[in-house]
Coordinates of C-alpha atoms in Angstrom, one line a residue:
Chain A
X1127 CA 32.3 -63.1 -64.8
X1128 CA 33.2 -60.2 -66.5
X1129 CA 30.1 -57.8 -67.2
X1130 CA 29.8 -57.2 -71.1
X1131 CA 27.8 -54.3 -70.3
X1132 CA 28.7 -51.1 -72.8
X1133 CA 31.0 -48.6 -70.8
X1134 CA 29.0 -45.7 -69.4
X1135 CA 30.2 -42.2 -70.8
X1136 CA 29.9 -39.3 -68.5
X1137 CA 29.0 -36.2 -70.3
X1138 CA 29.7 -32.7 -68.3
X1139 CA 27.5 -29.9 -69.2
X1140 CA 26.5 -26.3 -68.0
X1141 CA 23.6 -27.1 -65.5
X1142 CA 21.1 -27.3 -63.4
X1143 CA 18.5 -29.2 -65.5
X1144 CA 16.9 -27.6 -68.6
X1145 CA 19.9 -25.5 -70.0
X1146 CA 20.9 -25.3 -73.7
X1147 CA 23.9 -27.5 -73.1
X1148 CA 21.7 -30.0 -71.6
X1149 CA 19.7 -30.0 -74.8
X1150 CA 22.3 -30.4 -76.9
X1151 CA 23.8 -33.3 -74.9
X1152 CA 20.6 -35.0 -74.8
X1153 CA 20.7 -34.8 -78.6
X1154 CA 24.3 -35.7 -78.7
X1155 CA 23.8 -39.1 -76.8
X1156 CA 20.7 -39.8 -79.0
X1157 CA 23.0 -39.5 -82.2
X1158 CA 25.6 -41.6 -80.6
X1159 CA 23.2 -44.4 -79.3
X1160 CA 21.6 -44.9 -83.0
X1161 CA 25.6 -45.6 -84.1
X1162 CA 27.0 -47.4 -81.0
X1163 CA 26.0 -49.5 -77.9
X1164 CA 26.8 -47.3 -75.4
X1165 CA 25.4 -46.3 -72.0
X1166 CA 25.6 -42.3 -71.2
X1167 CA 25.2 -40.5 -68.0
X1168 CA 24.7 -36.8 -68.1
X1169 CA 26.6 -34.5 -65.6
X1170 CA 25.6 -31.1 -64.7
X1171 CA 28.1 -28.3 -63.3
X1172 CA 27.7 -24.9 -62.1
X1173 CA 30.2 -23.1 -65.0
X1174 CA 31.4 -23.4 -68.2
X1175 CA 34.6 -23.6 -66.8
X1176 CA 33.7 -25.9 -64.5
X1177 CA 32.7 -28.5 -67.3
X1178 CA 35.8 -28.2 -69.0
X1179 CA 38.0 -28.7 -65.8
X1180 CA 35.8 -32.0 -65.4
X1181 CA 36.8 -33.4 -68.8
X1182 CA 40.4 -32.3 -68.1
X1183 CA 40.4 -34.1 -64.2
X1184 CA 39.2 -37.4 -65.7
X1185 CA 35.9 -36.7 -63.8
X1186 CA 33.7 -37.1 -66.9
X1187 CA 34.8 -38.6 -70.4
X1188 CA 33.1 -35.7 -72.3
X1189 CA 32.0 -32.0 -72.1
X1190 CA 29.4 -30.0 -74.0
X1191 CA 30.5 -26.3 -74.3
X1192 CA 29.1 -23.6 -76.0
X1193 CA 31.9 -21.8 -78.5
X1194 CA 29.7 -18.8 -80.3
X1195 CA 26.4 -17.6 -80.6
X1196 CA 25.1 -15.9 -83.8
X1197 CA 24.3 -12.6 -82.1
X1198 CA 26.4 -12.1 -79.1
X1199 CA 29.4 -13.9 -80.7
X1200 CA 32.3 -16.1 -79.0
X1201 CA 32.0 -17.4 -75.5
X1202 CA 35.2 -15.9 -74.1
X1203 CA 35.3 -18.4 -70.9
X1204 CA 35.4 -21.2 -73.3
X1205 CA 38.6 -19.8 -75.3
X1206 CA 40.3 -18.7 -72.1
X1207 CA 39.8 -21.9 -70.3
X1208 CA 40.4 -24.0 -73.3
X1209 CA 43.9 -22.3 -73.8
X1210 CA 45.2 -22.8 -70.3
X1211 CA 44.1 -26.9 -70.7
X1212 CA 46.4 -29.5 -72.6
X1213 CA 45.4 -33.0 -74.2
X1214 CA 42.0 -31.8 -75.2
X1215 CA 40.4 -32.2 -78.5
X1216 CA 37.2 -31.6 -80.3
X1217 CA 35.1 -34.4 -81.5
X1218 CA 32.0 -32.9 -83.0
X1219 CA 30.3 -29.5 -83.2
X1220 CA 26.5 -29.6 -82.9
X1221 CA 24.7 -26.0 -84.1
X1222 CA 21.4 -25.5 -81.5
X1223 CA 18.8 -23.4 -82.7
X1224 CA 17.9 -20.9 -79.7
X1225 CA 14.2 -20.0 -78.9
X1226 CA 13.9 -17.8 -75.9
X1227 CA 10.5 -17.8 -73.5
X1228 CA 9.9 -15.8 -70.6
X1229 CA 9.0 -18.0 -67.8
X1230 CA 6.9 -16.8 -64.6
X1231 CA 4.2 -17.2 -62.3
X1232 CA 3.3 -13.6 -62.5
X1233 CA -0.5 -12.7 -63.6
X1234 CA 0.8 -10.4 -66.3
X1235 CA 3.7 -8.9 -67.7
X1236 CA 3.1 -5.5 -65.9
X1237 CA 3.7 -7.0 -62.6
X1238 CA 7.0 -8.5 -63.4
X1239 CA 9.8 -6.5 -61.4
X1240 CA 12.8 -8.7 -62.2
X1241 CA 14.1 -10.8 -65.1
X1242 CA 16.9 -13.6 -64.2
X1243 CA 18.9 -15.0 -67.4
X1244 CA 22.1 -15.8 -68.3
X1245 CA 23.9 -12.4 -69.8
X1246 CA 24.0 -14.1 -73.1
X1247 CA 20.2 -14.6 -73.0
X1248 CA 19.4 -11.4 -71.7
X1249 CA 21.3 -9.5 -74.5
X1250 CA 19.8 -11.6 -76.9
X1251 CA 16.3 -10.1 -75.9
X1252 CA 17.6 -6.8 -75.0
X1253 CA 15.1 -4.9 -77.5
X1254 CA 11.9 -7.0 -76.5
X1255 CA 12.8 -6.5 -72.7
X1256 CA 13.1 -2.6 -73.6
X1257 CA 9.7 -2.7 -75.6
X1258 CA 7.7 -5.0 -72.9
X1259 CA 9.6 -4.7 -69.8
X1260 CA 11.5 -1.1 -69.7
X1261 CA 11.5 -1.0 -66.1
X1262 CA 12.1 -4.4 -65.0
X1263 CA 15.4 -5.5 -63.1
X1264 CA 18.0 -7.3 -65.4
X1265 CA 19.9 -9.7 -63.4
X1266 CA 22.6 -12.0 -64.9
X1267 CA 23.0 -15.5 -63.2
X1268 CA 25.4 -18.2 -64.2
X1269 CA 22.9 -20.3 -66.5
X1270 CA 19.5 -19.8 -68.2
X1271 CA 17.8 -22.1 -65.6
X1272 CA 19.6 -21.1 -62.5
X1273 CA 16.8 -18.8 -61.2
X1274 CA 14.0 -21.2 -62.0
X1275 CA 14.0 -22.7 -58.4
X1276 CA 13.0 -19.5 -57.0
X1277 CA 10.0 -18.5 -59.4
X1278 CA 7.5 -20.8 -57.4
X1279 CA 8.0 -18.0 -54.4
X1280 CA 8.1 -14.8 -56.3
X1281 CA 5.3 -13.8 -58.6
X1282 CA 6.8 -10.5 -59.8
X1283 CA 9.9 -12.6 -61.1
X1284 CA 10.6 -13.7 -64.4
X1285 CA 13.4 -15.7 -66.2
X1286 CA 14.5 -16.1 -69.7
X1287 CA 14.9 -19.9 -70.4
X1288 CA 13.9 -22.4 -73.1
X1289 CA 10.6 -23.7 -73.8
X1290 CA 11.8 -27.3 -72.7
X1291 CA 12.7 -25.9 -69.5
X1292 CA 9.7 -24.5 -68.6
X1293 CA 7.9 -27.6 -69.0
X1294 CA 10.4 -29.2 -67.1
X1295 CA 10.0 -27.1 -64.2
X1296 CA 6.1 -27.1 -65.1
X1297 CA 6.1 -23.1 -65.0
X1298 CA 3.9 -21.1 -67.3
X1299 CA 5.4 -19.3 -70.4
X1300 CA 4.3 -15.7 -70.4
X1301 CA 5.6 -14.9 -74.0
X1302 CA 7.3 -17.0 -76.4
X1303 CA 10.2 -16.7 -79.0
X1304 CA 11.3 -13.3 -77.2
X1305 CA 14.8 -13.7 -78.8
X1306 CA 15.2 -10.1 -81.1
X1307 CA 16.8 -12.2 -83.9
X1308 CA 15.0 -15.2 -85.3
X1309 CA 18.6 -16.3 -86.9
X1310 CA 19.4 -17.1 -83.0
X1311 CA 22.2 -20.3 -82.8
X1312 CA 24.5 -21.2 -80.6
X1313 CA 27.3 -23.6 -81.6
X1314 CA 28.9 -26.2 -79.3
X1315 CA 31.9 -28.3 -79.2
X1316 CA 31.7 -32.1 -77.8
X1317 CA 35.2 -32.2 -75.8
X1318 CA 37.1 -35.3 -74.8
X1319 CA 40.8 -36.0 -73.8
X1320 CA 42.8 -36.6 -76.8
X1321 CA 43.9 -40.6 -75.1
X1322 CA 39.8 -41.2 -74.7
X1323 CA 37.7 -43.3 -77.2
X1324 CA 34.6 -41.5 -78.0
X1325 CA 32.4 -43.3 -80.7
X1326 CA 32.4 -42.0 -84.1
X1327 CA 28.9 -40.8 -85.1
X1328 CA 29.3 -39.1 -88.3
X1329 CA 29.0 -40.7 -91.7
X1330 CA 32.4 -40.0 -93.5
X1331 CA 32.7 -39.7 -97.1
X1332 CA 35.5 -41.0 -99.1
X1333 CA 37.5 -37.7 -99.4
X1334 CA 38.0 -36.3 -96.1
X1335 CA 37.2 -37.5 -92.7
X1336 CA 35.9 -34.1 -91.5
X1337 CA 35.1 -30.8 -92.3
X1338 CA 36.6 -28.4 -89.8
X1339 CA 40.1 -28.3 -87.9
X1340 CA 40.6 -26.0 -84.9
X1341 CA 43.8 -24.6 -83.4
X1342 CA 44.9 -21.4 -81.4
X1343 CA 48.2 -19.9 -81.1
X1344 CA 50.3 -17.0 -79.5
X1345 CA 52.7 -15.2 -81.2
X1346 CA 56.5 -14.3 -80.6
X1347 CA 56.5 -10.7 -78.6
X1348 CA 56.7 -7.5 -80.1
X1349 CA 57.9 -8.8 -84.2
X1350 CA 56.1 -6.3 -86.3
X1351 CA 54.0 -8.5 -89.0
X1352 CA 53.5 -11.0 -86.7
X1353 CA 49.9 -11.7 -87.5
X1354 CA 50.2 -11.7 -90.9
X1355 CA 52.7 -14.6 -91.5
X1356 CA 50.2 -17.2 -89.8
X1357 CA 47.7 -16.3 -92.0
X1358 CA 49.7 -16.4 -94.9
X1359 CA 50.5 -19.6 -94.5
X1360 CA 46.9 -20.9 -95.1
X1361 CA 46.0 -18.4 -97.7
X1362 CA 48.7 -19.6 -99.7
X1363 CA 48.0 -23.3 -99.4
X1364 CA 44.6 -22.5 -100.5
X1365 CA 42.9 -23.2 -96.9
X1366 CA 39.8 -21.3 -96.2
X1367 CA 39.6 -19.9 -92.5
X1368 CA 35.9 -19.9 -91.4
X1369 CA 36.8 -18.0 -88.1
X1370 CA 39.1 -15.9 -86.6
X1371 CA 39.0 -14.8 -82.9
X1372 CA 41.4 -13.2 -80.8
X1373 CA 42.0 -12.9 -77.1
X1374 CA 44.3 -10.9 -74.8
X1375 CA 47.4 -12.9 -73.7
X1376 CA 46.8 -11.1 -70.2
X1377 CA 50.3 -10.3 -70.4
X1378 CA 50.5 -7.0 -71.7
X1379 CA 47.7 -4.6 -73.9
X1380 CA 47.9 -5.6 -77.6
X1381 CA 49.4 -8.9 -77.2
X1382 CA 46.6 -11.8 -78.5
X1383 CA 45.9 -15.4 -78.9
X1384 CA 44.3 -16.3 -82.0
X1385 CA 41.7 -18.8 -82.5
X1386 CA 41.1 -20.1 -85.6
X1387 CA 38.5 -22.6 -87.6
X1388 CA 40.0 -24.1 -90.9
X1389 CA 37.9 -25.7 -93.5
X1390 CA 39.6 -28.6 -93.7
X1391 CA 40.7 -31.8 -92.0
X1392 CA 43.8 -32.2 -90.1
X1393 CA 45.0 -35.5 -92.0
X1394 CA 44.9 -33.8 -95.4
X1395 CA 48.8 -33.1 -96.6
X1396 CA 47.7 -29.7 -97.0
X1397 CA 47.0 -29.0 -93.4
X1398 CA 49.9 -31.2 -92.2
X1399 CA 52.1 -28.5 -94.4
X1400 CA 50.5 -25.5 -93.1
X1401 CA 50.6 -26.7 -89.2
X1402 CA 54.4 -27.5 -89.8
X1403 CA 54.8 -24.3 -91.8
X1404 CA 52.7 -22.3 -88.8
X1405 CA 54.8 -23.5 -85.8
X1406 CA 57.8 -21.8 -87.1
X1407 CA 55.6 -18.3 -86.9
X1408 CA 54.1 -19.0 -83.7
X1409 CA 55.1 -18.9 -80.0
X1410 CA 52.8 -21.9 -78.8
X1411 CA 50.2 -23.5 -80.9
X1412 CA 47.3 -25.6 -80.0
X1413 CA 45.6 -27.9 -82.3
X1414 CA 42.2 -28.7 -81.0
X1415 CA 41.6 -31.8 -83.8
X1416 CA 39.3 -32.3 -86.6
X1417 CA 35.4 -32.6 -86.4
X1418 CA 32.2 -32.5 -88.3
X1419 CA 29.4 -30.4 -87.7
X1420 CA 25.7 -31.2 -87.3
X1421 CA 22.5 -29.0 -87.0
X1422 CA 19.9 -30.0 -84.3
X1423 CA 16.4 -29.6 -85.6
X1424 CA 14.2 -26.8 -84.0
X1425 CA 11.8 -29.2 -82.5
X1426 CA 14.7 -30.1 -80.0
X1427 CA 14.8 -26.9 -78.2
Chain B
X860 CA 28.9 42.6 -78.9
X861 CA 30.1 39.0 -80.3
X862 CA 31.6 37.0 -77.4
X863 CA 35.1 35.6 -77.9
X864 CA 34.7 33.3 -75.3
X865 CA 36.4 29.9 -76.3
X866 CA 33.9 27.3 -77.7
X867 CA 33.0 24.7 -74.8
X868 CA 33.6 21.2 -76.0
X869 CA 31.0 18.6 -74.7
X870 CA 32.4 15.4 -73.6
X871 CA 30.2 12.3 -73.1
X872 CA 31.6 9.6 -70.8
X873 CA 29.9 6.6 -68.8
X874 CA 28.8 7.9 -65.5
X875 CA 27.9 8.6 -63.1
X876 CA 31.2 10.3 -61.2
X877 CA 34.3 8.6 -60.6
X878 CA 34.2 5.9 -63.6
X879 CA 37.6 5.2 -65.3
X880 CA 36.0 6.8 -68.5
X881 CA 35.8 9.8 -66.2
X882 CA 39.5 9.9 -65.2
X883 CA 40.2 9.7 -69.0
X884 CA 38.2 12.2 -70.0
X885 CA 39.7 14.6 -67.3
X886 CA 43.0 13.6 -68.6
X887 CA 42.2 14.3 -72.4
X888 CA 40.6 17.7 -71.2
X889 CA 44.2 18.9 -69.4
X890 CA 45.9 17.4 -72.4
X891 CA 43.7 19.7 -74.4
X892 CA 44.0 22.9 -72.5
X893 CA 47.6 22.9 -72.7
X894 CA 47.6 22.9 -76.5
X895 CA 44.7 24.9 -77.1
X896 CA 42.3 27.6 -75.7
X897 CA 39.0 25.7 -75.4
X898 CA 36.4 25.2 -72.5
X899 CA 35.2 21.7 -71.7
X900 CA 32.1 20.1 -70.1
X901 CA 32.0 16.3 -69.1
X902 CA 28.6 14.9 -69.7
X903 CA 28.1 11.3 -67.9
X904 CA 25.9 8.7 -69.4
X905 CA 24.2 5.6 -67.9
X906 CA 25.7 3.5 -70.7
X907 CA 28.6 3.0 -73.3
X908 CA 25.9 2.9 -76.0
X909 CA 24.4 6.4 -74.8
X910 CA 27.7 7.9 -75.2
X911 CA 28.1 6.9 -78.5
X912 CA 24.3 7.9 -79.5
X913 CA 25.1 11.4 -77.6
X914 CA 28.0 12.2 -80.1
X915 CA 26.2 10.6 -83.0
X916 CA 22.8 13.0 -82.3
X917 CA 25.2 16.2 -81.8
X918 CA 24.1 16.2 -78.2
X919 CA 27.7 16.1 -77.6
X920 CA 30.6 16.9 -79.4
X921 CA 33.2 14.0 -78.4
X922 CA 32.7 10.8 -76.6
X923 CA 35.4 9.0 -74.4
X924 CA 34.5 5.3 -74.8
X925 CA 36.3 2.0 -74.0
X926 CA 37.7 -0.1 -76.6
X927 CA 39.5 -2.9 -75.1
X928 CA 40.9 -4.0 -71.9
X929 CA 44.6 -6.3 -71.5
X930 CA 42.9 -8.8 -69.5
X931 CA 39.3 -9.1 -70.4
X932 CA 39.5 -7.9 -74.0
X933 CA 37.5 -5.8 -76.3
X934 CA 34.6 -4.1 -75.6
X935 CA 31.9 -5.5 -77.6
X936 CA 28.9 -3.1 -77.0
X937 CA 31.7 -0.4 -78.5
X938 CA 32.2 -2.7 -81.6
X939 CA 28.6 -3.3 -82.2
X940 CA 27.3 0.4 -81.8
X941 CA 30.4 2.0 -83.7
X942 CA 29.4 -0.4 -86.8
X943 CA 25.8 0.5 -86.5
X944 CA 26.6 4.5 -87.0
X945 CA 28.0 6.4 -89.6
X946 CA 29.9 9.7 -90.0
X947 CA 31.9 9.1 -86.8
X948 CA 36.0 9.0 -86.4
X949 CA 38.8 8.5 -83.8
X950 CA 40.6 11.5 -82.9
X951 CA 43.0 9.7 -80.4
X952 CA 43.8 6.7 -78.1
X953 CA 44.2 6.7 -74.6
X954 CA 45.5 4.0 -72.8
X955 CA 44.6 4.2 -68.9
X956 CA 46.0 1.8 -66.1
X957 CA 43.4 0.3 -64.2
X958 CA 43.8 -0.6 -60.7
X959 CA 40.9 -1.7 -58.9
X960 CA 40.0 -1.1 -55.0
X961 CA 37.3 -2.8 -52.7
X962 CA 35.4 0.2 -51.4
X963 CA 33.0 -0.5 -48.8
X964 CA 31.9 1.0 -45.0
X965 CA 31.8 -3.0 -43.8
X966 CA 34.0 -3.4 -40.7
X967 CA 36.1 -6.1 -42.4
X968 CA 36.1 -8.3 -45.2
X969 CA 34.3 -11.0 -43.2
X970 CA 30.9 -9.0 -42.9
X971 CA 30.7 -8.7 -47.1
X972 CA 28.0 -10.1 -48.4
X973 CA 27.5 -8.8 -51.9
X974 CA 30.0 -6.8 -54.4
X975 CA 28.9 -4.8 -56.8
X976 CA 30.7 -3.6 -60.0
X977 CA 30.8 -3.8 -63.9
X978 CA 31.3 -6.9 -65.1
X979 CA 34.7 -6.3 -66.7
X980 CA 35.7 -5.4 -63.2
X981 CA 34.6 -8.2 -61.4
X982 CA 36.0 -10.7 -64.0
X983 CA 39.2 -9.0 -63.8
X984 CA 39.7 -9.4 -59.9
X985 CA 37.8 -13.0 -60.1
X986 CA 40.9 -14.7 -58.3
X987 CA 41.0 -12.3 -55.4
X988 CA 37.4 -12.6 -55.0
X989 CA 37.5 -16.5 -54.8
X990 CA 40.4 -16.1 -52.4
X991 CA 39.3 -13.4 -49.8
X992 CA 35.4 -13.4 -50.6
X993 CA 34.7 -16.5 -51.8
X994 CA 30.9 -16.4 -50.4
X995 CA 29.9 -12.9 -51.5
X996 CA 27.6 -12.9 -54.1
X997 CA 29.0 -10.9 -57.3
X998 CA 26.2 -8.2 -58.6
X999 CA 27.1 -6.7 -61.8
X1000 CA 26.4 -3.0 -62.5
X1001 CA 26.3 -0.7 -65.4
X1002 CA 29.7 0.9 -64.5
X1003 CA 32.0 0.8 -61.4
X1004 CA 30.4 3.6 -59.6
X1005 CA 26.7 2.8 -60.0
X1006 CA 26.4 1.2 -56.8
X1007 CA 28.6 3.4 -54.7
X1008 CA 25.7 6.2 -53.9
X1009 CA 23.8 2.7 -51.6
X1010 CA 27.1 2.0 -49.7
X1011 CA 26.1 4.2 -46.8
X1012 CA 23.1 2.8 -46.4
X1013 CA 24.5 -1.4 -46.4
X1014 CA 27.2 -2.2 -44.0
X1015 CA 27.4 -5.6 -46.0
X1016 CA 27.9 -4.5 -49.4
X1017 CA 30.9 -3.6 -51.4
X1018 CA 31.8 -2.5 -54.6
X1019 CA 35.3 -2.7 -56.9
X1020 CA 36.1 1.0 -57.8
X1021 CA 39.0 3.1 -58.5
X1022 CA 40.7 4.6 -55.4
X1023 CA 39.7 8.3 -57.3
X1024 CA 36.2 6.6 -57.1
X1025 CA 36.7 5.9 -53.3
X1026 CA 37.6 9.7 -52.5
X1027 CA 35.2 11.5 -54.7
X1028 CA 31.9 9.6 -52.7
X1029 CA 34.3 9.8 -49.2
X1030 CA 34.2 6.0 -48.8
X1031 CA 36.7 3.9 -47.2
X1032 CA 39.0 1.5 -49.3
X1033 CA 39.0 -1.9 -47.6
X1034 CA 41.9 -3.6 -50.0
X1035 CA 43.7 -2.0 -52.5
X1036 CA 45.3 -3.1 -56.0
X1037 CA 42.9 -6.3 -56.3
X1038 CA 42.9 -6.9 -59.8
X1039 CA 44.5 -10.4 -60.5
X1040 CA 47.0 -8.8 -62.9
X1041 CA 49.0 -5.7 -62.4
X1042 CA 49.6 -5.3 -66.1
X1043 CA 45.6 -4.1 -66.3
X1044 CA 45.4 -1.4 -69.0
X1045 CA 42.3 -0.3 -70.7
X1046 CA 42.5 1.4 -74.3
X1047 CA 39.9 4.3 -75.0
X1048 CA 39.0 6.5 -77.7
X1049 CA 38.3 9.7 -78.0
X1050 CA 35.3 9.8 -80.6
X1051 CA 33.8 12.7 -82.8
X1052 CA 31.4 13.3 -85.8
X1053 CA 33.9 14.1 -89.0
X1054 CA 32.6 17.2 -89.7
X1055 CA 33.3 18.4 -85.8
X1056 CA 36.8 20.2 -85.7
X1057 CA 38.5 19.1 -82.6
X1058 CA 41.8 20.9 -81.5
X1059 CA 44.7 18.4 -82.1
X1060 CA 47.0 17.9 -79.2
X1061 CA 49.4 15.4 -80.7
X1062 CA 53.1 17.0 -81.4
X1063 CA 53.5 15.4 -84.9
X1064 CA 56.7 14.0 -86.6
X1065 CA 57.4 15.3 -90.1
X1066 CA 57.2 11.9 -91.6
X1067 CA 53.6 10.5 -90.6
X1068 CA 50.9 12.5 -89.0
X1069 CA 49.4 9.7 -86.7
X1070 CA 50.6 6.1 -85.9
X1071 CA 47.3 3.9 -86.1
X1072 CA 44.1 3.6 -88.5
X1073 CA 41.1 1.8 -87.7
X1074 CA 38.4 0.3 -89.9
X1075 CA 35.7 -2.3 -89.8
X1076 CA 34.2 -4.3 -92.8
X1077 CA 31.8 -7.2 -93.7
X1078 CA 32.0 -9.6 -96.4
X1079 CA 30.1 -10.6 -99.4
X1080 CA 28.3 -13.5 -97.7
X1081 CA 29.2 -17.3 -98.3
X1082 CA 32.4 -16.9 -100.7
X1083 CA 35.0 -19.2 -99.8
X1084 CA 38.2 -17.6 -99.0
X1085 CA 36.5 -14.2 -98.3
X1086 CA 38.6 -13.5 -95.3
X1087 CA 41.7 -14.1 -96.7
X1088 CA 41.7 -11.6 -99.4
X1089 CA 41.3 -8.7 -97.3
X1090 CA 44.3 -9.5 -94.9
X1091 CA 46.4 -10.6 -97.8
X1092 CA 45.9 -6.8 -99.1
X1093 CA 47.4 -5.3 -96.1
X1094 CA 50.0 -8.1 -96.0
X1095 CA 51.3 -7.4 -99.5
X1096 CA 51.4 -4.0 -99.1
X1097 CA 53.9 -4.5 -95.9
X1098 CA 51.1 -2.6 -93.5
X1099 CA 51.0 -4.3 -90.0
X1100 CA 48.0 -5.2 -88.4
X1101 CA 48.0 -4.2 -84.7
X1102 CA 44.7 -6.1 -83.9
X1103 CA 42.3 -7.9 -85.5
X1104 CA 38.9 -8.7 -83.9
X1105 CA 35.5 -10.4 -85.1
X1106 CA 31.9 -9.9 -84.3
X1107 CA 28.9 -11.5 -85.6
X1108 CA 26.8 -9.7 -88.5
X1109 CA 23.9 -11.3 -86.2
X1110 CA 22.3 -12.2 -89.8
X1111 CA 23.5 -15.8 -89.6
X1112 CA 26.0 -18.0 -87.6
X1113 CA 29.2 -17.9 -89.2
X1114 CA 29.2 -14.5 -90.9
X1115 CA 31.3 -12.0 -89.3
X1116 CA 32.2 -8.3 -89.5
X1117 CA 35.9 -7.4 -88.8
X1118 CA 37.5 -4.6 -87.0
X1119 CA 41.3 -3.9 -87.8
X1120 CA 43.6 -1.6 -86.3
X1121 CA 46.9 -0.8 -88.7
X1122 CA 50.1 0.6 -87.9
X1123 CA 50.1 3.6 -90.3
X1124 CA 48.6 6.6 -91.1
X1125 CA 45.9 7.0 -93.6
X1126 CA 47.0 9.8 -95.6
X1127 CA 50.2 7.4 -96.3
X1128 CA 50.2 6.3 -100.0
X1129 CA 50.2 2.6 -99.2
X1130 CA 47.1 3.0 -96.9
X1131 CA 45.0 4.8 -99.7
X1132 CA 46.3 2.1 -102.2
X1133 CA 45.3 -0.5 -99.7
X1134 CA 41.8 0.9 -98.8
X1135 CA 41.0 1.0 -102.5
X1136 CA 42.0 -2.5 -103.1
X1137 CA 40.4 -3.5 -100.0
X1138 CA 36.6 -2.1 -101.0
X1139 CA 37.0 -4.4 -103.7
X1140 CA 36.9 -7.4 -101.5
X1141 CA 34.4 -6.2 -98.6
X1142 CA 30.5 -5.4 -98.3
X1143 CA 30.6 -2.5 -96.1
X1144 CA 34.0 -0.7 -95.3
X1145 CA 33.9 1.6 -92.5
X1146 CA 37.0 3.9 -91.9
X1147 CA 37.4 5.1 -88.6
X1148 CA 40.1 7.4 -89.4
X1149 CA 43.8 8.0 -88.1
X1150 CA 44.9 8.8 -84.8
X1151 CA 48.1 8.4 -82.0
X1152 CA 48.3 6.6 -78.9
X1153 CA 48.8 8.4 -75.5
X1154 CA 49.6 6.7 -72.2
X1155 CA 48.1 8.3 -69.0
X1156 CA 50.2 8.0 -66.1
X1157 CA 49.5 5.7 -63.1
X1158 CA 49.1 8.4 -60.7
X1159 CA 46.1 9.5 -62.5
X1160 CA 44.1 6.6 -61.6

């Protein structure tokens, strides 16, 4: 007998248990299950690069990856890894409110000697750390939850993690909302291979399918004015850029790749025209597809 | 009696002793002394931000700060700190070849358990570290030389530093040229306050005084197409952008500052026109002045 069980979608994210990426993955699966009959399984990986390699090598169907934070900016490993891989597409952007807590078994702030967290989280709490833990040693980890496992043995150690992570690991919160800016959001992308059929969760308008298109390109080397040409293509067609980010090509100082988000759907005729025109002025052009943006509510954090 | 001793220029740089920034500062003082009768004193600071605060608060006359690396990209703290400060200008850019060595008292690679260095240096040697020290713990420090002082007590510890640093601290080099890409360069800027008279070291052509102009701007919030307008200003006047870098305003996700390097001198009439036009399309516009670029030879490393 052939089973009519729904397909299980495997979703890679930065682990271990309790990361913001995992919270985004959970929110995403909830959105999915409202729209389609689907089973999901979350698959934690030890680094952001490995979550992308997992989807690229067909170990998983999807990956949830952080793209940029409103305070610290772009996640470089995401851009650098995405540039190396082919045949990946963006299905959706999810914006996650970030609210950091100081998690520790210490009796008081005074006894804390070490604070572990992801470098982005440490940077986002810089002022708070300077004010309340000026003498603590700050130790970067691969995720906000990597060091939670050792807190039980160390009473002079803390981590910066989400409230949700503290609950999962059953650990006390010594201070809440310690991020320097309350307007702290991270944008994540849901990535799949282009040949994978991902259930669509966004209610489309009749006008355009998606609100954003992302792409990246390198330029023919050493041509003066090379950077202005591709940007003119969009401006002449009235297409708005919502983000431009440069990364070194790693070949030579002063040579860059550009990552651009456009406020348009790539099925629109203007975008089709722009991409054709753009390919004349670029060396390598990678289009990561069109997608919509969903905001995750603060209570999900 | 009034002394006619030459003025002593105090130059802030990331310390302690032996950093690449210090090597750049030494090269810069050598260039200076060829052109002008001047005394210099190097002043090490514990972070890049503090070197900029030192010149801003008149503790020093100049600061040597890293701007971007050909592999890892822009130095974010440099951009974020420069944006906060007023009345600073760029006097010169110096391009430093970077060649990392593994410095340790360990008898062999097999006995090394920990590797300390600046996060940029760790990232630039990632493949080498994966291949030769796959199990070593990688520990980020504030500079490539911060941990050199503890190597004498620890025979299972290494740092990634320059050859020059190993010589200064009289420590053995276990492996040379361990950076993954041989094309590894870091661009530094020599920064002063606008009211400080810095001796000019560059032989000017009769045509233009300087080859580059750098500026940064924020945009009026939430206006569609806001990003394209300022870029069109340069393109319409035929001014080439050699670099564009975005940073979050830290106010809200999707709002950016832009850092732009132009291939032109700000005394040229086109640039004057462009800056007047640009100020109509920007919220805050900071011009960091015009300067030339000097390459430091590989033997100086």
